[in-house]
Short mmCIF file of C-alpha atoms in Angstrom, two decimals:
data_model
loop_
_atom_site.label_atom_id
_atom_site.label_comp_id
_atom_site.label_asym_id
_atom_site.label_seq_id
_atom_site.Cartn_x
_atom_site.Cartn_y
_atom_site.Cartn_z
CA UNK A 1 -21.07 -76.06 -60.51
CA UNK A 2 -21.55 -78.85 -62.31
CA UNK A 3 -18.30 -80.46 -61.55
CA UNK A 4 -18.39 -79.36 -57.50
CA UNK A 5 -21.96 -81.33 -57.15
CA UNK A 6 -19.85 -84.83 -59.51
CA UNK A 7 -17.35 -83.89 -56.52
CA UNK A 8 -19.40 -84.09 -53.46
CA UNK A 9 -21.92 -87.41 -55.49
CA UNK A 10 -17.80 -89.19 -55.60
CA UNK A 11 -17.27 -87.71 -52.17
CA UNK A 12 -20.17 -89.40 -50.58
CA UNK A 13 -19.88 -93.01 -52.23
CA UNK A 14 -16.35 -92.81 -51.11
CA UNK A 15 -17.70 -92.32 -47.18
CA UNK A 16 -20.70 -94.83 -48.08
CA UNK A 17 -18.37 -97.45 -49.62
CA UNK A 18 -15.41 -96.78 -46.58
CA UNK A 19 -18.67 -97.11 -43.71
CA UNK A 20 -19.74 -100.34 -45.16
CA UNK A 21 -16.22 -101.60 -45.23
CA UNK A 22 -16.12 -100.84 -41.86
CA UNK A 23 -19.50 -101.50 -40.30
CA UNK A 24 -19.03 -105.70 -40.58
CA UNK A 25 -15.84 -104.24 -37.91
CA UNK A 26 -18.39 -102.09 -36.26
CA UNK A 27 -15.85 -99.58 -37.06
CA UNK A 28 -17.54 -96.14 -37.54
CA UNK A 29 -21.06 -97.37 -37.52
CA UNK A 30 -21.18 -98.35 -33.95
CA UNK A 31 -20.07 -94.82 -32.80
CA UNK A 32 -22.16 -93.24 -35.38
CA UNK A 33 -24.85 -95.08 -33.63
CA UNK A 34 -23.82 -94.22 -29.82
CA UNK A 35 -23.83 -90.81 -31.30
CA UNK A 36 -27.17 -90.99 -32.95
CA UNK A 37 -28.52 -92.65 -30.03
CA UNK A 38 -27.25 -89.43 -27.48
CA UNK A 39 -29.14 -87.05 -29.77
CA UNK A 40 -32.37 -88.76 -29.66
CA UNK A 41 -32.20 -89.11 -25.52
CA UNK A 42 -31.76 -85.29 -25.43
CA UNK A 43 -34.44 -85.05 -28.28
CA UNK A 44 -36.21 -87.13 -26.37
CA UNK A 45 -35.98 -85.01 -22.95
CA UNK A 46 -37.14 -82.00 -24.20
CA UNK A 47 -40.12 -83.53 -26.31
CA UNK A 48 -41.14 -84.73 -22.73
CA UNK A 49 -40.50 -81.39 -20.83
CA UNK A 50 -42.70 -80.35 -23.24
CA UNK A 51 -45.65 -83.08 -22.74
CA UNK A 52 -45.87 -81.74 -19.12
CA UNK A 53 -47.83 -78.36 -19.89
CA UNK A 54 -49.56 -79.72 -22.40
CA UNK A 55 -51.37 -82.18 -20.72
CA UNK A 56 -52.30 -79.95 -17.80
CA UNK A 57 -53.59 -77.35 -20.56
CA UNK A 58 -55.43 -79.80 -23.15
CA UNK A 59 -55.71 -82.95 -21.83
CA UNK A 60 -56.78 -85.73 -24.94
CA UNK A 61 -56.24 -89.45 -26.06
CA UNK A 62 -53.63 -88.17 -28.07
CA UNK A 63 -51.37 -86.93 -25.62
CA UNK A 64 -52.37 -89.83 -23.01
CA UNK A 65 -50.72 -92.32 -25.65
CA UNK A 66 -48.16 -90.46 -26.93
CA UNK A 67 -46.74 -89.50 -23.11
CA UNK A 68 -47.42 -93.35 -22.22
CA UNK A 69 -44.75 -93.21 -25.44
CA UNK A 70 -42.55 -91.13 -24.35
CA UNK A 71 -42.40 -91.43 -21.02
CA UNK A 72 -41.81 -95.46 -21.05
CA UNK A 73 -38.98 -94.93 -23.77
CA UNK A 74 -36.89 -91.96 -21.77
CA UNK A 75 -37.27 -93.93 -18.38
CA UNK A 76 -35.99 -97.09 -20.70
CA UNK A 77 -33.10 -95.38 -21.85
CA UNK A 78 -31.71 -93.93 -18.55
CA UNK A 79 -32.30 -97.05 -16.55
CA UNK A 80 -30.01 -98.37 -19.82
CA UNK A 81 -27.52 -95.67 -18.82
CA UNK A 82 -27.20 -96.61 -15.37
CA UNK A 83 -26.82 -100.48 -16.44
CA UNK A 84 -23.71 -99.40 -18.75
CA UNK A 85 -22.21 -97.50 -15.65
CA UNK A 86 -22.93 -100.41 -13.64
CA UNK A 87 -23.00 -103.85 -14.78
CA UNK A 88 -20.11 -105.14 -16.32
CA UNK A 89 -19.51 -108.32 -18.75
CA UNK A 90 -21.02 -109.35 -21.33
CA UNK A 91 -23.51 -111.68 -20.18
CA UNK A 92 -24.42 -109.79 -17.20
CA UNK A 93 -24.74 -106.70 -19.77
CA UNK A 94 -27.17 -109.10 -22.07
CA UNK A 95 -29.15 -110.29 -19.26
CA UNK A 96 -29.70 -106.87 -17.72
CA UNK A 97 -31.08 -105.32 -20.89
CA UNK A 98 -33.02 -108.41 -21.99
CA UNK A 99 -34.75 -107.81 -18.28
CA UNK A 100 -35.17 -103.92 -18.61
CA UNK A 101 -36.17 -104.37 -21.94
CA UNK A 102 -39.18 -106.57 -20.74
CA UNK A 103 -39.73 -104.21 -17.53
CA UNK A 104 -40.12 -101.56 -19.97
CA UNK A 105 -42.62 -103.42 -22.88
CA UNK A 106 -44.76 -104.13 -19.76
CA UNK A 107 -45.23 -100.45 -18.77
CA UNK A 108 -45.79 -99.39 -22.06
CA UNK A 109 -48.64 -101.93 -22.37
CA UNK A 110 -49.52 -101.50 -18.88
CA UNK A 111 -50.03 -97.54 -19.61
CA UNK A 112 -51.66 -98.17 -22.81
CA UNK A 113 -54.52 -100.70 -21.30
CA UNK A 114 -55.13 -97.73 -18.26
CA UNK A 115 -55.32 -95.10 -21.34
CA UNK A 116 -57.88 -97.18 -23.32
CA UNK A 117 -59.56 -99.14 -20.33
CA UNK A 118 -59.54 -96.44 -17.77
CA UNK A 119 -59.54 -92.45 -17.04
CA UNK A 120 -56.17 -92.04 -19.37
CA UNK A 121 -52.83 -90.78 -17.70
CA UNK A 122 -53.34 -87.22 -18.11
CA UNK A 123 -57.22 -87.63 -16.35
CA UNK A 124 -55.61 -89.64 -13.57
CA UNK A 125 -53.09 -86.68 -12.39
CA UNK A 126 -56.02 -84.18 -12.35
CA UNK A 127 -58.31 -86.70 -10.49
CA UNK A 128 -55.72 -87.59 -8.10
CA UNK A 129 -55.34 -83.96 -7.38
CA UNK A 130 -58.79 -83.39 -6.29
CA UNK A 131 -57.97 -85.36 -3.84
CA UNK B 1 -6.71 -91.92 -22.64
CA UNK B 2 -3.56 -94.45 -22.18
CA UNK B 3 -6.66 -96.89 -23.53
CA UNK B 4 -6.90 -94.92 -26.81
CA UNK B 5 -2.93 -94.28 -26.75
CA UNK B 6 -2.72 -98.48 -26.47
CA UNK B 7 -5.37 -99.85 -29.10
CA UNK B 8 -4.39 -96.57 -31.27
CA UNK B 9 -0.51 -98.93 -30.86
CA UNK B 10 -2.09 -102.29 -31.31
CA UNK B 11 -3.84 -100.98 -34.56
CA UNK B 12 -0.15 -99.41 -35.81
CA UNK B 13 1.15 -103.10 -35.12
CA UNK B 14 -1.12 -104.45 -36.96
CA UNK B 15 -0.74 -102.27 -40.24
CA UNK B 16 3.24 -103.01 -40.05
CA UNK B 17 2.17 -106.67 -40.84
CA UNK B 18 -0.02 -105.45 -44.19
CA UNK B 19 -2.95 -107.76 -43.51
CA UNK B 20 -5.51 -104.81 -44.14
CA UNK B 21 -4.17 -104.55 -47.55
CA UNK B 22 -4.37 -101.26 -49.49
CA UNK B 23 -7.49 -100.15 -46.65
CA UNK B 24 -5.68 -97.64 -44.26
CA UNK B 25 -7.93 -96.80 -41.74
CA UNK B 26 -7.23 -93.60 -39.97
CA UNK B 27 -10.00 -93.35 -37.77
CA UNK B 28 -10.07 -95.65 -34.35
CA UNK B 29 -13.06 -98.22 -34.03
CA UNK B 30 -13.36 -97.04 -30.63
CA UNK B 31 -16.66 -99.30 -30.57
CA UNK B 32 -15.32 -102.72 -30.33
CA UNK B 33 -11.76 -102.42 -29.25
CA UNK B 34 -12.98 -100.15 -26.55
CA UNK B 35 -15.43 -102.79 -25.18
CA UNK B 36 -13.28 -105.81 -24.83
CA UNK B 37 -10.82 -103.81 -23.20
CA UNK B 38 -13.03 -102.99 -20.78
CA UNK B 39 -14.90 -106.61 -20.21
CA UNK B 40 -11.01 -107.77 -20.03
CA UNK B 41 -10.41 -104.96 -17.78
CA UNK B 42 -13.69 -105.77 -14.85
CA UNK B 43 -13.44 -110.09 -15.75
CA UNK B 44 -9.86 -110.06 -14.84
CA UNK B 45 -10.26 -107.66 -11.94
CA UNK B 46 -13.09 -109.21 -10.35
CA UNK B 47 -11.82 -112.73 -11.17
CA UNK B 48 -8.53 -111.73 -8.81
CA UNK B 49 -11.22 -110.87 -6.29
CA UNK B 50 -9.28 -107.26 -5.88
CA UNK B 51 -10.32 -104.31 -3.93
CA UNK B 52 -11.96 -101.48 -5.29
CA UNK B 53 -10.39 -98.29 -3.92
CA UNK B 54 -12.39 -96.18 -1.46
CA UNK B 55 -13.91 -93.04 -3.27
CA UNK B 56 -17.69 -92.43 -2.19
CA UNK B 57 -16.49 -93.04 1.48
CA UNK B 58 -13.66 -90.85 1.46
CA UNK B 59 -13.98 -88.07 -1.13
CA UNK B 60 -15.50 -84.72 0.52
CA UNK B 61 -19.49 -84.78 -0.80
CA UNK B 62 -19.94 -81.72 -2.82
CA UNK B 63 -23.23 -80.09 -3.99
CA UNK B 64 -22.84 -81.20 -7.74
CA UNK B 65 -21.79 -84.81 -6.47
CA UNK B 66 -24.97 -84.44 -3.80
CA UNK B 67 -27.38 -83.27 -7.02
CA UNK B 68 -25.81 -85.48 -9.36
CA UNK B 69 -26.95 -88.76 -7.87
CA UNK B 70 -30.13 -87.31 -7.16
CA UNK B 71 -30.97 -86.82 -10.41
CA UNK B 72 -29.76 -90.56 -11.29
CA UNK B 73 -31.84 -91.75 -7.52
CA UNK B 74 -35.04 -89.52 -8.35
CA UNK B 75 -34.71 -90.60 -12.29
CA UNK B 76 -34.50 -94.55 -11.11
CA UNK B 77 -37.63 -94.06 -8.45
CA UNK B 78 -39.79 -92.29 -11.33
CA UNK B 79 -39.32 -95.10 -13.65
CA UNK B 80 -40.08 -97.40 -10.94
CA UNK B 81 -42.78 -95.74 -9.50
CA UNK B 82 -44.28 -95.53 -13.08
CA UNK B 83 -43.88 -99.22 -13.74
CA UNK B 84 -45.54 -100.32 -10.83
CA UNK B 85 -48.86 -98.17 -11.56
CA UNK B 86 -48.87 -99.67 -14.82
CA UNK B 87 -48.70 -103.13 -13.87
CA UNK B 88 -50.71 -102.64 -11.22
CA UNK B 89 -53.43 -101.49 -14.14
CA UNK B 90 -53.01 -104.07 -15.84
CA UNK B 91 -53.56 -106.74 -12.53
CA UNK B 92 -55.49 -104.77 -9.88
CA UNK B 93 -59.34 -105.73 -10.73
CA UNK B 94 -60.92 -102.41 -9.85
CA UNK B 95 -60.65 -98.75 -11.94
CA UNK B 96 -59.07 -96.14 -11.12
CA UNK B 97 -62.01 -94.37 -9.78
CA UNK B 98 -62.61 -96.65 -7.36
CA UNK B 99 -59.26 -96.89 -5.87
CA UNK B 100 -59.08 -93.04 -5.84
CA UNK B 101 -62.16 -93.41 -3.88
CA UNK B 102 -60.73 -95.80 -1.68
CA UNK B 103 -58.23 -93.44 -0.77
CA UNK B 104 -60.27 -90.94 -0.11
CA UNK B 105 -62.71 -92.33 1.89
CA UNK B 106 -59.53 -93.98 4.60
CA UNK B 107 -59.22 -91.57 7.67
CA UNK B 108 -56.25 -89.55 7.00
CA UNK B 109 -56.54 -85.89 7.40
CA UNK B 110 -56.01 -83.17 4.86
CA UNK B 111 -52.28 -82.75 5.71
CA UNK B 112 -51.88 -86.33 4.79
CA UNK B 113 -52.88 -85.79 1.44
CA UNK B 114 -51.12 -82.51 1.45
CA UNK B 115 -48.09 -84.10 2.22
CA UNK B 116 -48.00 -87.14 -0.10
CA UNK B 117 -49.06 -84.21 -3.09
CA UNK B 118 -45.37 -82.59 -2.15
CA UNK B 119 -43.59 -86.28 -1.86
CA UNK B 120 -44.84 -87.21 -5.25
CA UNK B 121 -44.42 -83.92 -6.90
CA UNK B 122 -40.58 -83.04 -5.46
CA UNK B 123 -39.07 -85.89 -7.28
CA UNK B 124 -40.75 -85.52 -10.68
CA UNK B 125 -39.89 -81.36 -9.94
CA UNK B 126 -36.47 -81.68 -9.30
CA UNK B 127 -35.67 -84.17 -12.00
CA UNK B 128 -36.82 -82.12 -14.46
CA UNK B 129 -35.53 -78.98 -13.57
CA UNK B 130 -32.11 -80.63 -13.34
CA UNK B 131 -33.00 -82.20 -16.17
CA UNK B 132 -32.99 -78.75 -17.88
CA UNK B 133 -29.67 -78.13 -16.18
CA UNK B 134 -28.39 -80.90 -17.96
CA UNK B 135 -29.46 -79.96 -21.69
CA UNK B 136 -28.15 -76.74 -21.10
CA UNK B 137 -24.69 -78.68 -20.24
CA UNK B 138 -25.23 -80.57 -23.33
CA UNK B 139 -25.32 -77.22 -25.20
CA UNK B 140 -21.69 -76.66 -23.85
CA UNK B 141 -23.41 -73.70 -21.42
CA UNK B 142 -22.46 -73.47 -17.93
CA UNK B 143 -19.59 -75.91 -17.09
CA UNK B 144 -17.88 -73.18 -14.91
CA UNK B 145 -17.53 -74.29 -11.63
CA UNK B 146 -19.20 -71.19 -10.07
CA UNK B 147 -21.88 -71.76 -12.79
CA UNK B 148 -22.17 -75.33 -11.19
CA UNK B 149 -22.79 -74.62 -8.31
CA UNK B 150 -25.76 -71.40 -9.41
CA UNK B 151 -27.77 -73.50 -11.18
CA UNK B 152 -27.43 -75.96 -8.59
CA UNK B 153 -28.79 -73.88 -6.22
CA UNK B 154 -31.51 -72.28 -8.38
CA UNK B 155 -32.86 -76.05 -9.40
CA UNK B 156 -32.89 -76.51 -5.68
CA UNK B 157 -34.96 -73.70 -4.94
CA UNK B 158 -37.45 -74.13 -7.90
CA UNK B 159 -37.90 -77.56 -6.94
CA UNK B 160 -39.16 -76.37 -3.60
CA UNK B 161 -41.48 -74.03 -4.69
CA UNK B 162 -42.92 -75.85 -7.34
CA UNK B 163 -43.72 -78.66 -4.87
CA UNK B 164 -44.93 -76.21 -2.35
CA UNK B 165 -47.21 -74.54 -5.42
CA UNK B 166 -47.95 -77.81 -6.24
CA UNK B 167 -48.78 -79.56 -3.37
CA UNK B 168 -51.38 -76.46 -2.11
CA UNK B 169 -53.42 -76.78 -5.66
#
C-alpha cells in the first residue's frame, strides 16, 4: 500500500516537473488550458439553461447578478469562438479580443448598474411581459 | 492531419540534432506549432491576394448546415441585443419603468406587442434548445446522421411552440 501511494507521490512530480519543463514551450499547458477552457463553456451552458426557470420561479438580487454573470461571460466566450473561426493573424486576433473583451466588461457593468439602479434583469422580463 | 504528420517531422528533425538533450518529448505541443502554422498559412495566402474557393455558394444547403449557422447568427444577435440594453442603462437618463411606459402608451395595437413577444422570444428559444442539442453532442450522443437531422427537427418544432406559448402569456 504503502509503496503504491510512494509510486503514484514519484508519479505525479514526474508529470509536475515534465509540465513545467514544458509550459515556458507552452507545450502541454496550453492544450491543457484549451481543454480546461471547453469544459467550463459547456459548464457554463448548462449553469445558464438552468438560470432560465429559476428566475421565472423565484425571482431575487441574487439571481439578477449572478445571470448578469453568467450571461455576459457565455455571450463573451462564443463571440471569442466565432473570432478564432474568423479573424486570422496575430494582431488582428489581439485587437479583436482586446475589443470584445471591452464590449463585454461594459455589459457586465452595464447589467450590474440596471440590477442595483433599476427593476433588476429578472423584474424587467416579467414587466416587459405585461406589456 | 498532414499539419500534425509535418510538425510531428519537423520535431523528429530536430531530435536527430540532440539539442533537447536527455528531454524526449513524446507528446506534440500542438499549441504553438499549430498556431504559427496557421498565421503562416492565412499571412502568406492573403498576402498573394489568392482566391478562396467557392463553398457557401455552391455546396447544396442542408438542414444541419441551415441550423448550424443559426445557432452561431441567433447566438451573435443575443449577445448583441444584450449589450445594447445594457449600455443603453447605463446612458439612457430615464428607468426602466418609464420607458416601458413609453412603449406602452405609443399607438400600436395588441398584435404589435404580440408579435415583437414571439420575435424576441424565438431567438433566445431556439438557441437554447439547440443549445441542448449541442451538449448532448458533446456527450458523444447523437452524431448519426438520421439522429441529425431528428433533433433538428424536434428543436425546430419546440422553438415554435415555445414562442407561440410564449408570446400568448
Amino acid at each position: 500500500m504503502a509503496k503504491l501511494l510512494s509510486n503514484r507521490l514519484y508519479a505525479q512530480e514526474h508529470v509536475k516537473d515534465k509540465a513545467t519543463a514544458l509550459a515556458d514551450g507552452h507545450g502541454l499547458s496550453s492544450s491543457r488550458a484549451a481543454s480546461k477552457h471547453w469544459t467550463g463553456e459547456r459548464v457554463l451552458s448548462v449553469v445558464l439553461l438552468g438560470m432560465a426557470p429559476a428566475a421565472h420561479l423565484c425571482p431575487a438580487p441574487l439571481l439578477d447578478y449572478s445571470i448578469a454573470a453568467a450571461l455576459t461571460l457565455h455571450g463573451h466566450w462564443g463571440i471569442g469562438q466565432v473570432l478564432t473561426d474568423y479573424v486570422h493573424g496575430d494582431a488582428k486576433v489581439k485587437l479583436a479580443k482586446a475589443s470584445v473583451l471591452l464590449l463585454s466588461t461594459a455589459t457586465y457593468f452595464g447589467l450590474c448598474y440596471f440590477n442595483y439602479h433599476d427593476v433588476g434583469l429578472c423584474k424587467a422580463v416579467a414587466m416587459l411581459w405585461q406589456i | 492531419m498532414a499539419l500534425l504528420l509535418r510538425t510531428v517531422a519537423r520535431q523528429g528533425l530536430c531530435l536527430s540534432r540532440s539539442q533537447f538533450g536527455v528531454l524526449y518529448r513524446p507528446a506534440v505541443p500542438m499549441g504553438t506549432a499549430a498556431k504559427k502554422e496557421i498565421n503562416k498559412f492565412w499571412a502568406k495566402n492573403t498576402q498573394l491576394n489568392r482566391p478562396v474557393s467557392p463553398h457557401i455558394s455552391i455546396y447544396k444547403w442542408s438542414v444541419p448546415m441551415m441550423m448550424s449557422i443559426s445557432h452561431r447568427g441567433t447566438g451573435v444577435a443575443l449577445s448583441s441585443g444584450i449589450s445594447v440594453f445594457a449600455l443603453a442603462a447605463l446612458v439612457l437618463p430615464e428607468s426602466y419603468p418609464y420607458y416601458l411606459d413609453l412603449i406602452h402608451s405609443m399607438t400600436f395595437g395588441p398584435q404589435f406587442f404580440a408579435f415583437s413577444k414571439f420575435a424576441l422570444a424565438f431567438p433566445v428559444a431556439y438557441h437554447s434548445f439547440n443549445g441542448i442539442r449541442h451538449l448532448a453532442w458533446d456527450l458523444g450522443k447523437g452524431f448519426k446522421i438520421p439522429e441529425v437531422y431528428r433533433s433538428g427537427y424536434i428543436v425546430i418544432a419546440l422553438t415554435v411552440l415555445t414562442s407561440i406559448g410564449l408570446a400568448a402569456m
